[in-house]
PDB file of C-alpha atoms in Angstrom:
ATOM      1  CA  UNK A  86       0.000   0.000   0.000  1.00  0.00           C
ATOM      2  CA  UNK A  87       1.173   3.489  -1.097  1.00  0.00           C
ATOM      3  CA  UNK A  88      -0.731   5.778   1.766  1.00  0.00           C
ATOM      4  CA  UNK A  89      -0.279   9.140   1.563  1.00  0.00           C
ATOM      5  CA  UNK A  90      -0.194   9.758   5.730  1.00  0.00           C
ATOM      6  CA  UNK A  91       1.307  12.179   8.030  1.00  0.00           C
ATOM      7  CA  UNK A  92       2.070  11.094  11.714  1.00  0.00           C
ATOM      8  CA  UNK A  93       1.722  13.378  14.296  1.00  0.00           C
ATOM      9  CA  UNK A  94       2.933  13.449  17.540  1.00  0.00           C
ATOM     10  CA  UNK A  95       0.955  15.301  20.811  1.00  0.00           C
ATOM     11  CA  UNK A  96       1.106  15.124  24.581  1.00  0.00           C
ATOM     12  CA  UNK A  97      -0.831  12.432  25.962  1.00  0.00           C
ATOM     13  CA  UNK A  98      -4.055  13.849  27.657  1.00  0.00           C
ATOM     14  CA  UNK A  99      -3.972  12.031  31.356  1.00  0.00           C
ATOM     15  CA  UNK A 100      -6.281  11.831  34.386  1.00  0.00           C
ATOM     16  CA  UNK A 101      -5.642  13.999  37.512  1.00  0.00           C
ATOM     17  CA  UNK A 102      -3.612  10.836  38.946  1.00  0.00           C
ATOM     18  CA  UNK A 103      -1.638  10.755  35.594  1.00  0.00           C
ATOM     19  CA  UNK A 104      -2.703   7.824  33.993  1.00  0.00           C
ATOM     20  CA  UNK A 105      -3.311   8.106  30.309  1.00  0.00           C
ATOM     21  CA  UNK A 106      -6.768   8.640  29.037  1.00  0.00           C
ATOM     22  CA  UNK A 107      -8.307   5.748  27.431  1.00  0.00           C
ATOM     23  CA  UNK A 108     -11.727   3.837  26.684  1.00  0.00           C
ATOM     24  CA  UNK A 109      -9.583   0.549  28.205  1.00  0.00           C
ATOM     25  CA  UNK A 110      -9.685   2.575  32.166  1.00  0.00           C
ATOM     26  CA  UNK A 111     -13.249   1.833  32.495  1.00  0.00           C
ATOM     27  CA  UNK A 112     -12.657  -2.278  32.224  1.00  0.00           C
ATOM     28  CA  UNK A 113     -10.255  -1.935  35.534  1.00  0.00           C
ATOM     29  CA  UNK A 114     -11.545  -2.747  38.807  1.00  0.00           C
ATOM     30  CA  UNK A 115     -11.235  -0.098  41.051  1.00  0.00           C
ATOM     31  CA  UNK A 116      -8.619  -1.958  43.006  1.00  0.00           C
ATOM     32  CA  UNK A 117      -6.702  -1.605  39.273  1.00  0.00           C
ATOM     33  CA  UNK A 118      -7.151   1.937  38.589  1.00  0.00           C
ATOM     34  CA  UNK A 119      -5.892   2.621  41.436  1.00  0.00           C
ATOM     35  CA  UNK A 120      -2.682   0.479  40.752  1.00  0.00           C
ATOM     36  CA  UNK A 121      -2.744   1.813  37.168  1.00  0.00           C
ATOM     37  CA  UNK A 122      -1.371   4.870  38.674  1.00  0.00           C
ATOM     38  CA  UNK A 123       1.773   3.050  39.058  1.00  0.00           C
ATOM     39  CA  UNK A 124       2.903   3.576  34.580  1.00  0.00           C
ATOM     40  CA  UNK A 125       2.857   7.414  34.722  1.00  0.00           C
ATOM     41  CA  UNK A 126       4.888   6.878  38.207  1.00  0.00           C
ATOM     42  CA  UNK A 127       7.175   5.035  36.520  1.00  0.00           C
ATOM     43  CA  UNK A 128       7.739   6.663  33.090  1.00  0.00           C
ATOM     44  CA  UNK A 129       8.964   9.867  35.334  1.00  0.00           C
ATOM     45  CA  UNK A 130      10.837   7.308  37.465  1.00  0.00           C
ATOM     46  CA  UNK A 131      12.697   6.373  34.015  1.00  0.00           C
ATOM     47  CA  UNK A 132      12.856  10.104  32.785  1.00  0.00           C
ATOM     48  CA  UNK A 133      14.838  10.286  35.881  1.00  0.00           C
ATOM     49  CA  UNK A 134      17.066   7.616  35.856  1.00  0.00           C
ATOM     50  CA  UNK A 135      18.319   8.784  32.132  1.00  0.00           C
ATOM     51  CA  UNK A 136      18.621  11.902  33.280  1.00  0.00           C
ATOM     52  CA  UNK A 137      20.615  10.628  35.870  1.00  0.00           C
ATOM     53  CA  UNK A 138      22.875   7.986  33.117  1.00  0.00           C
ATOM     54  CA  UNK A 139      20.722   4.982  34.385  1.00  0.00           C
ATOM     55  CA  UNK A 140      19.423   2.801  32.638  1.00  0.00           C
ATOM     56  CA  UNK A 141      15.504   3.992  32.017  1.00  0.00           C
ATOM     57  CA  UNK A 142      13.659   0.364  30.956  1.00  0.00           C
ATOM     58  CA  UNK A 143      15.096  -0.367  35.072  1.00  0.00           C
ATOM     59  CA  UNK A 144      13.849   2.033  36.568  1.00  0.00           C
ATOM     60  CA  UNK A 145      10.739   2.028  35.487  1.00  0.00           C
ATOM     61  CA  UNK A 146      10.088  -1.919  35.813  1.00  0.00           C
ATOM     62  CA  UNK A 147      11.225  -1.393  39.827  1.00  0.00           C
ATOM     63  CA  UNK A 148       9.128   1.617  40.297  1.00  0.00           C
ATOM     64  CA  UNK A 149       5.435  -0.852  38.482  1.00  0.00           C
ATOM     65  CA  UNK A 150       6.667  -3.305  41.543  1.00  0.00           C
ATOM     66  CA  UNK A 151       4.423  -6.347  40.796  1.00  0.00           C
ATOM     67  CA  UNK A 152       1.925  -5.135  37.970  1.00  0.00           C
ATOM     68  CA  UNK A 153       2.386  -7.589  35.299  1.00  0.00           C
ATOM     69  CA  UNK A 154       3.904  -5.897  31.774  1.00  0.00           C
ATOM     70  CA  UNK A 155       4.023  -7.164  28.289  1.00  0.00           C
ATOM     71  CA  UNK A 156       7.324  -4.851  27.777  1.00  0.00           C
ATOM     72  CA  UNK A 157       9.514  -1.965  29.333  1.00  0.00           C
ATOM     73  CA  UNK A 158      11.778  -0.696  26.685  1.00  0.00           C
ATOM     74  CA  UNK A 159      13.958   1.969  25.154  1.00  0.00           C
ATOM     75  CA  UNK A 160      12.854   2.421  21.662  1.00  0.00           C
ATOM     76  CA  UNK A 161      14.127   5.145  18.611  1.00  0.00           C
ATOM     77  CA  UNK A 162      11.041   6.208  17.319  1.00  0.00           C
ATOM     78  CA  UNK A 163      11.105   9.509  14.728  1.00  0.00           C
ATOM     79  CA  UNK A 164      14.560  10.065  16.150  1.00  0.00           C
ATOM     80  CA  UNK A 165      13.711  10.445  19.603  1.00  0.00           C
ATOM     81  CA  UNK A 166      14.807   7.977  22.542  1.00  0.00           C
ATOM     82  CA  UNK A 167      11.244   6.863  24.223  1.00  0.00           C
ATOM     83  CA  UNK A 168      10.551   4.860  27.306  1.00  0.00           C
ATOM     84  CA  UNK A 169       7.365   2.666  26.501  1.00  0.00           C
ATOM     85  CA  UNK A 170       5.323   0.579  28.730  1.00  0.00           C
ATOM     86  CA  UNK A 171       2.338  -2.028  28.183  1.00  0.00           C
ATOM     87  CA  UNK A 172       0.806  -3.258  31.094  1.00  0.00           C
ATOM     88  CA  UNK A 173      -2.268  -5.236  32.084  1.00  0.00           C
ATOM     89  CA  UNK A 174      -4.717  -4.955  34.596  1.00  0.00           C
ATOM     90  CA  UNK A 175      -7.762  -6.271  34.872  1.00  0.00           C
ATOM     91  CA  UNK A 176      -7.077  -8.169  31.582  1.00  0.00           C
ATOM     92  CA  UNK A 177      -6.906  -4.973  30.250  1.00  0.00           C
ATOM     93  CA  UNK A 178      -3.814  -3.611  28.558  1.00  0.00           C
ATOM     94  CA  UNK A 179      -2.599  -0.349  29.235  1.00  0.00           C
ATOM     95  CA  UNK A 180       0.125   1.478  27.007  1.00  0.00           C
ATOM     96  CA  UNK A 181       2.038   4.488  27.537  1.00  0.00           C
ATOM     97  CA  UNK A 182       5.029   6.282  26.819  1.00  0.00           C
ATOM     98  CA  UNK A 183       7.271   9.658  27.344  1.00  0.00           C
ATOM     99  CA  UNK A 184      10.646  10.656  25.489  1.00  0.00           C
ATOM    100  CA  UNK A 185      13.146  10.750  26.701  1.00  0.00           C
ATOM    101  CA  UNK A 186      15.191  14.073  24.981  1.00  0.00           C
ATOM    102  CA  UNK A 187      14.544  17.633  25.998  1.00  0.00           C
ATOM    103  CA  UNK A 188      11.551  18.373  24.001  1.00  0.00           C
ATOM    104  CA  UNK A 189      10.058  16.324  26.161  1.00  0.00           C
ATOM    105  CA  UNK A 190      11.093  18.404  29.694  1.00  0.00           C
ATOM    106  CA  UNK A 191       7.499  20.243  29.854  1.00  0.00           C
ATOM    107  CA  UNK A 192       5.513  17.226  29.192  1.00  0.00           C
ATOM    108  CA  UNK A 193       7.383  15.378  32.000  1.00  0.00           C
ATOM    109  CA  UNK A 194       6.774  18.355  34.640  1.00  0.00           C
ATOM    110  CA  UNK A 195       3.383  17.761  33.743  1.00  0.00           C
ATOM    111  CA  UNK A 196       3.587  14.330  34.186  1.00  0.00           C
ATOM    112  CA  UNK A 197       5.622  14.227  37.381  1.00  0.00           C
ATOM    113  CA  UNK A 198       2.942  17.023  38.835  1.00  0.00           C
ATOM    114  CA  UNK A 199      -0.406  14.782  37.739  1.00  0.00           C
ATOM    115  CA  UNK A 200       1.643  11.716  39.365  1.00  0.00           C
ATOM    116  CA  UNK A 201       1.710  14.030  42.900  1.00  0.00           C
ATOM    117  CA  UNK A 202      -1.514  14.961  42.656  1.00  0.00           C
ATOM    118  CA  UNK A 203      -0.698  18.625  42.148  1.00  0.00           C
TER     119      UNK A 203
END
């Protein structure tokens, strides 16, 4: 196939605890969303640990503790290094993601304040 398409990338929109907005939240139990809290806490827990010359995928997979995943990674996407996460919950799958270059500083404080409930 020869699509003519144009990718674009925005900030995730996220719930006041963080977690990333998605028709899949409403299939947790509320034991789960409230443990689904854990991937934004994590993604900044990654942004900080490359910040910091640590190795991101780590850091994240210690800070979701025992929620199952079906990957923590480092991947090159459009040029830009980006922590991703899929999770499940409720045998629901939950993705998300941040970069982890500069452009992505703002979206992280963002992150980091949803995550503290600020």
């Amino acid at each position: 196939l020869n699509v003519d398409l144009v990718i674009r990338v925005v900030p995730t929109v996220r719930d006041t605890d963080g977690l990333a907005l998605s028709s899949r939240n409403v299939r947790l139990s509320p034991e789960d969303r409230v443990r689904a809290a854990a991937i934004p806490r994590s993604l900044q827990a990654g942004l900080a640990a490359s910040r910091a010359g640590k190795d991101p995928a780590a850091a994240a997979r210690a800070a979701l503790g025992d929620i199952p995943t079906d990957y923590v990674t480092v991947a090159e996407l459009a040029g830009h290094r980006t922590l991703a996460i899929a999770a499940r919950l409720s045998g629901t799958r939950l993705i998300d993601n941040i970069r982890l270059d500069e452009v992505s500083v703002e979206r992280a404080e963002g992150l980091e304040e949803a995550a503290h409930g600020k």
